[in-house]
Amino acid sequence: MDTIKTVLISGAVVNFVLVILGAGIGLLLRKGFSERIKDTLIKGMSLCVVYVGVSGLFDGGIKPLVMILSVAIGAVIGEWFDLDKQVNRLGKWVEHKMGGNDGKIAEGFVTATLLFCIGAMTVVGSIDSGISGDNTTLYSKSVIDAIAGMALASSLGFGVMLSAIPVLVLEGGLTLLAVAVKPLLNGDVILQMSAVGSLLIIAIALNMMEVTKIKVMNILPAIFLPLLFCTFM
């Protein structure tokens, strides 16, 4: 019962609500935004995302070897299962169920899911929420996601709102996991997981700015590998 209560009052629920709220506002205002404003707003939020990612790489104690091994092996695992293709297939399925066929719902769902679900704030915030009940990080992330969701939804449509579901599932799941495995999640493990997440969130920002076309989802397993490496190294 206490575990369920922890999730219900966690930042994951707040994040879920604010993504829906931000996306809803974006949908209402989508005709009021010119393409020029939408593009500039997205680029501006991309810079904020870069800052979030870069700031996560300047904590003392990060082990470059753990990061390199995690990204290398995580990329192999992700490409083996082709997670990017599976997520896009899920987006297409959702789009079909919603009666769309122009690719916008799938694109919005996948883009927003990657942006909202990957990164240091997701991992650290959920873990803090589960271990100590501190939701400060997830609350901050929720505000960023609401603004980004508004900008994305004004351009990509309803699929952005649907991304609130994987946000709730992932953050709620990580919160529950943190409660269950408290003895294993020492400060060093969390630091290394956050560092890898920060790299991925920078990649997302570069994709948002159309600088690169990195299949970030195929590197996602790397976030969880520091748990293994820090145990044996």
CSV table of C-alpha atoms in Angstrom, one decimal:
chain,number,residue,atom,x,y,z
A,1,MET,CA,0.0,0.0,0.0
A,2,ASP,CA,2.8,2.4,0.9
A,3,THR,CA,4.5,1.6,-2.5
A,4,ILE,CA,1.3,2.4,-4.4
A,5,LYS,CA,0.9,5.6,-2.4
A,6,THR,CA,4.5,6.6,-3.3
A,7,VAL,CA,3.8,6.3,-7.0
A,8,LEU,CA,0.4,8.1,-6.8
A,9,ILE,CA,2.0,11.2,-5.2
A,10,SER,CA,5.2,11.0,-7.2
A,11,GLY,CA,6.5,13.5,-9.8
A,12,ALA,CA,5.6,10.9,-12.5
A,13,VAL,CA,1.9,11.7,-12.1
A,14,VAL,CA,2.6,15.5,-12.2
A,15,ASN,CA,4.7,15.0,-15.3
A,16,PHE,CA,1.9,13.0,-16.9
A,17,VAL,CA,-0.7,15.7,-16.2
A,18,LEU,CA,1.6,18.6,-17.3
A,19,VAL,CA,2.4,16.8,-20.6
A,20,ILE,CA,-1.3,16.5,-21.4
A,21,LEU,CA,-1.9,20.1,-20.3
A,22,GLY,CA,1.0,21.5,-22.4
A,23,ALA,CA,0.1,19.4,-25.4
A,24,GLY,CA,-3.6,20.4,-25.1
A,25,ILE,CA,-2.7,24.1,-25.1
A,26,GLY,CA,-0.5,23.5,-28.1
A,27,LEU,CA,-3.3,21.9,-30.0
A,28,LEU,CA,-5.7,24.8,-29.2
A,29,LEU,CA,-3.1,27.3,-30.3
A,30,ARG,CA,-1.7,25.5,-33.3
A,31,LYS,CA,-3.6,27.7,-35.8
A,32,GLY,CA,-2.4,30.8,-33.9
A,33,PHE,CA,1.2,29.9,-34.3
A,34,SER,CA,2.9,30.6,-37.7
A,35,GLU,CA,5.4,28.0,-38.9
A,36,ARG,CA,8.1,30.5,-38.2
A,37,ILE,CA,7.1,30.8,-34.6
A,38,LYS,CA,6.8,27.1,-34.1
A,39,ASP,CA,10.2,26.4,-35.6
A,40,THR,CA,11.9,29.1,-33.4
A,41,LEU,CA,10.1,27.8,-30.3
A,42,ILE,CA,11.2,24.2,-31.0
A,43,LYS,CA,14.8,25.4,-31.6
A,44,GLY,CA,14.7,27.4,-28.4
A,45,MET,CA,13.5,24.4,-26.4
A,46,SER,CA,16.2,22.3,-28.1
A,47,LEU,CA,18.8,24.7,-26.7
A,48,CYS,CA,17.3,24.2,-23.2
A,49,VAL,CA,17.4,20.4,-23.8
A,50,VAL,CA,21.1,20.7,-24.7
A,51,TYR,CA,21.7,22.6,-21.5
A,52,VAL,CA,20.0,19.9,-19.4
A,53,GLY,CA,22.1,17.3,-21.1
A,54,VAL,CA,25.4,19.1,-20.9
A,55,SER,CA,24.9,20.1,-17.3
A,56,GLY,CA,24.5,16.4,-16.4
A,57,LEU,CA,28.0,15.7,-17.7
A,58,PHE,CA,29.8,18.0,-15.3
A,59,ASP,CA,29.3,16.1,-12.0
A,60,GLY,CA,32.5,15.0,-10.4
A,61,GLY,CA,33.1,11.3,-10.3
A,62,ILE,CA,31.9,10.3,-13.7
A,63,LYS,CA,33.9,7.3,-15.1
A,64,PRO,CA,34.5,7.7,-18.8
A,65,LEU,CA,35.2,4.0,-19.2
A,66,VAL,CA,31.8,3.0,-17.8
A,67,MET,CA,30.1,5.5,-20.1
A,68,ILE,CA,32.0,4.3,-23.2
A,69,LEU,CA,31.3,0.6,-22.4
A,70,SER,CA,27.6,1.4,-21.6
A,71,VAL,CA,27.0,3.3,-24.9
A,72,ALA,CA,28.9,0.7,-27.0
A,73,ILE,CA,27.2,-2.3,-25.6
A,74,GLY,CA,23.8,-0.5,-25.3
A,75,ALA,CA,24.0,0.5,-28.9
A,76,VAL,CA,24.7,-3.2,-30.0
A,77,ILE,CA,21.7,-4.4,-27.9
A,78,GLY,CA,19.4,-1.6,-29.2
A,79,GLU,CA,20.4,-2.3,-32.8
A,80,TRP,CA,20.0,-6.0,-32.3
A,81,PHE,CA,16.4,-5.6,-31.3
A,82,ASP,CA,16.0,-2.5,-33.4
A,83,LEU,CA,14.1,-0.6,-30.7
A,84,ASP,CA,13.8,2.5,-32.9
A,85,LYS,CA,11.9,0.4,-35.5
A,86,GLN,CA,9.7,-1.1,-32.7
A,87,VAL,CA,8.8,2.2,-31.3
A,88,ASN,CA,8.0,3.7,-34.7
A,89,ARG,CA,5.9,0.6,-35.4
A,90,LEU,CA,4.0,1.3,-32.1
A,91,GLY,CA,3.5,4.9,-33.2
A,92,LYS,CA,2.1,3.8,-36.6
A,93,TRP,CA,-0.2,1.4,-34.8
A,94,VAL,CA,-1.4,4.2,-32.6
A,95,GLU,CA,-1.9,6.4,-35.6
A,96,HIS,CA,-3.9,3.7,-37.4
A,97,LYS,CA,-6.1,3.3,-34.4
A,98,MET,CA,-6.7,7.0,-34.2
A,99,GLY,CA,-7.7,7.1,-37.9
A,100,GLY,CA,-4.7,9.0,-39.1
A,101,ASN,CA,-2.5,8.1,-42.1
A,102,ASP,CA,-0.3,11.1,-42.8
A,103,GLY,CA,2.5,10.1,-40.3
A,104,LYS,CA,2.0,13.1,-38.1
A,105,ILE,CA,0.5,11.2,-35.1
A,106,ALA,CA,3.2,8.6,-35.2
A,107,GLU,CA,5.9,11.3,-35.6
A,108,GLY,CA,4.5,13.3,-32.7
A,109,PHE,CA,4.2,10.3,-30.4
A,110,VAL,CA,7.7,9.0,-31.1
A,111,THR,CA,9.4,12.4,-31.0
A,112,ALA,CA,7.7,13.4,-27.7
A,113,THR,CA,8.2,10.0,-26.1
A,114,LEU,CA,12.0,10.2,-26.8
A,115,LEU,CA,12.2,13.7,-25.6
A,116,PHE,CA,10.2,13.2,-22.4
A,117,CYS,CA,11.4,9.7,-21.4
A,118,ILE,CA,15.1,9.8,-22.0
A,119,GLY,CA,17.7,11.7,-20.0
A,120,ALA,CA,19.2,12.3,-16.6
A,121,MET,CA,16.2,14.1,-15.2
A,122,THR,CA,14.0,11.1,-15.9
A,123,VAL,CA,16.4,8.6,-14.3
A,124,VAL,CA,17.6,10.6,-11.4
A,125,GLY,CA,14.2,12.2,-10.7
A,126,SER,CA,12.4,8.9,-10.7
A,127,ILE,CA,15.0,7.3,-8.5
A,128,ASP,CA,15.0,10.3,-6.0
A,129,SER,CA,11.2,10.0,-5.9
A,130,GLY,CA,11.3,6.3,-5.1
A,131,ILE,CA,14.2,6.3,-2.6
A,132,SER,CA,13.7,9.6,-0.7
A,133,GLY,CA,10.3,10.8,-1.8
A,134,ASP,CA,12.0,14.0,-3.2
A,135,ASN,CA,10.2,15.0,-6.4
A,136,THR,CA,12.0,18.3,-7.0
A,137,THR,CA,13.8,17.0,-10.2
A,138,LEU,CA,10.6,15.5,-11.7
A,139,TYR,CA,8.7,18.7,-10.9
A,140,SER,CA,11.3,20.8,-12.8
A,141,LYS,CA,11.3,18.3,-15.7
A,142,SER,CA,7.5,18.5,-15.8
A,143,VAL,CA,7.5,22.2,-16.4
A,144,ILE,CA,10.1,21.8,-19.2
A,145,ASP,CA,8.0,19.0,-20.7
A,146,ALA,CA,4.8,21.1,-20.6
A,147,ILE,CA,6.5,23.9,-22.6
A,148,ALA,CA,8.1,21.5,-25.0
A,149,GLY,CA,4.8,19.6,-25.4
A,150,MET,CA,3.0,22.8,-26.2
A,151,ALA,CA,5.5,23.6,-28.9
A,152,LEU,CA,5.6,20.1,-30.3
A,153,ALA,CA,1.8,19.6,-30.3
A,154,SER,CA,1.3,22.9,-32.2
A,155,SER,CA,3.4,21.4,-34.9
A,156,LEU,CA,3.0,17.6,-34.7
A,157,GLY,CA,-0.5,17.3,-33.3
A,158,PHE,CA,-2.3,14.8,-31.1
A,159,GLY,CA,0.4,12.2,-31.0
A,160,VAL,CA,2.4,14.4,-28.6
A,161,MET,CA,-0.4,14.2,-26.0
A,162,LEU,CA,-0.3,10.4,-26.3
A,163,SER,CA,3.3,10.4,-25.1
A,164,ALA,CA,2.1,11.2,-21.6
A,165,ILE,CA,1.3,7.5,-21.3
A,166,PRO,CA,4.8,6.1,-21.7
A,167,VAL,CA,6.0,9.0,-19.5
A,168,LEU,CA,3.8,7.8,-16.7
A,169,VAL,CA,4.7,4.1,-17.3
A,170,LEU,CA,8.5,4.7,-17.4
A,171,GLU,CA,8.8,7.2,-14.6
A,172,GLY,CA,6.3,5.3,-12.4
A,173,GLY,CA,8.1,2.1,-13.2
A,174,LEU,CA,11.5,3.5,-12.3
A,175,THR,CA,10.1,4.9,-9.1
A,176,LEU,CA,8.7,1.5,-8.2
A,177,LEU,CA,12.1,-0.1,-9.2
A,178,ALA,CA,14.0,2.4,-7.0
A,179,VAL,CA,11.8,1.4,-4.0
A,180,ALA,CA,12.5,-2.3,-4.7
A,181,VAL,CA,16.2,-2.1,-5.2
A,182,LYS,CA,17.3,0.6,-2.8
A,183,PRO,CA,20.4,-1.4,-1.6
A,184,LEU,CA,21.8,-1.6,-5.1
A,185,LEU,CA,21.3,2.0,-6.2
A,186,ASN,CA,24.3,3.7,-4.5
A,187,GLY,CA,25.4,7.2,-5.5
A,188,ASP,CA,28.0,6.0,-8.0
A,189,VAL,CA,25.5,3.9,-10.0
A,190,ILE,CA,23.1,6.8,-10.2
A,191,LEU,CA,25.8,9.2,-11.3
A,192,GLN,CA,26.9,6.9,-14.1
A,193,MET,CA,23.3,6.3,-15.3
A,194,SER,CA,22.7,10.0,-15.3
A,195,ALA,CA,25.9,10.6,-17.3
A,196,VAL,CA,24.8,8.2,-20.0
A,197,GLY,CA,21.3,9.7,-20.0
A,198,SER,CA,22.8,13.2,-20.4
A,199,LEU,CA,24.6,12.0,-23.6
A,200,LEU,CA,21.4,10.7,-25.0
A,201,ILE,CA,19.4,13.8,-24.3
A,202,ILE,CA,22.1,15.9,-26.1
A,203,ALA,CA,21.5,13.5,-29.1
A,204,ILE,CA,17.8,14.2,-28.9
A,205,ALA,CA,18.4,17.9,-28.9
A,206,LEU,CA,20.6,17.6,-32.0
A,207,ASN,CA,17.9,15.6,-33.7
A,208,MET,CA,15.3,18.3,-32.8
A,209,MET,CA,17.5,20.9,-34.4
A,210,GLU,CA,17.9,18.7,-37.5
A,211,VAL,CA,21.6,18.6,-37.1
A,212,THR,CA,21.7,14.8,-36.8
A,213,LYS,CA,19.5,11.8,-37.3
A,214,ILE,CA,20.6,9.6,-34.5
A,215,LYS,CA,18.5,6.6,-33.6
A,216,VAL,CA,18.5,7.4,-29.9
A,217,MET,CA,16.1,4.7,-29.0
A,218,ASN,CA,18.6,2.1,-30.2
A,219,ILE,CA,21.1,3.4,-27.7
A,220,LEU,CA,18.6,3.5,-24.8
A,221,PRO,CA,19.7,0.2,-23.2
A,222,ALA,CA,23.0,2.0,-22.3
A,223,ILE,CA,21.3,3.9,-19.5
A,224,PHE,CA,20.8,0.8,-17.5
A,225,LEU,CA,24.2,-0.9,-18.0
A,226,PRO,CA,26.1,1.2,-15.4
A,227,LEU,CA,24.2,-0.8,-12.8
A,228,LEU,CA,26.1,-3.9,-14.1
A,229,PHE,CA,29.5,-2.3,-14.7
A,230,CYS,CA,29.6,-0.4,-11.4
A,231,THR,CA,28.9,-3.7,-9.6
A,232,PHE,CA,31.8,-5.5,-11.1
A,233,MET,CA,34.4,-2.7,-11.7
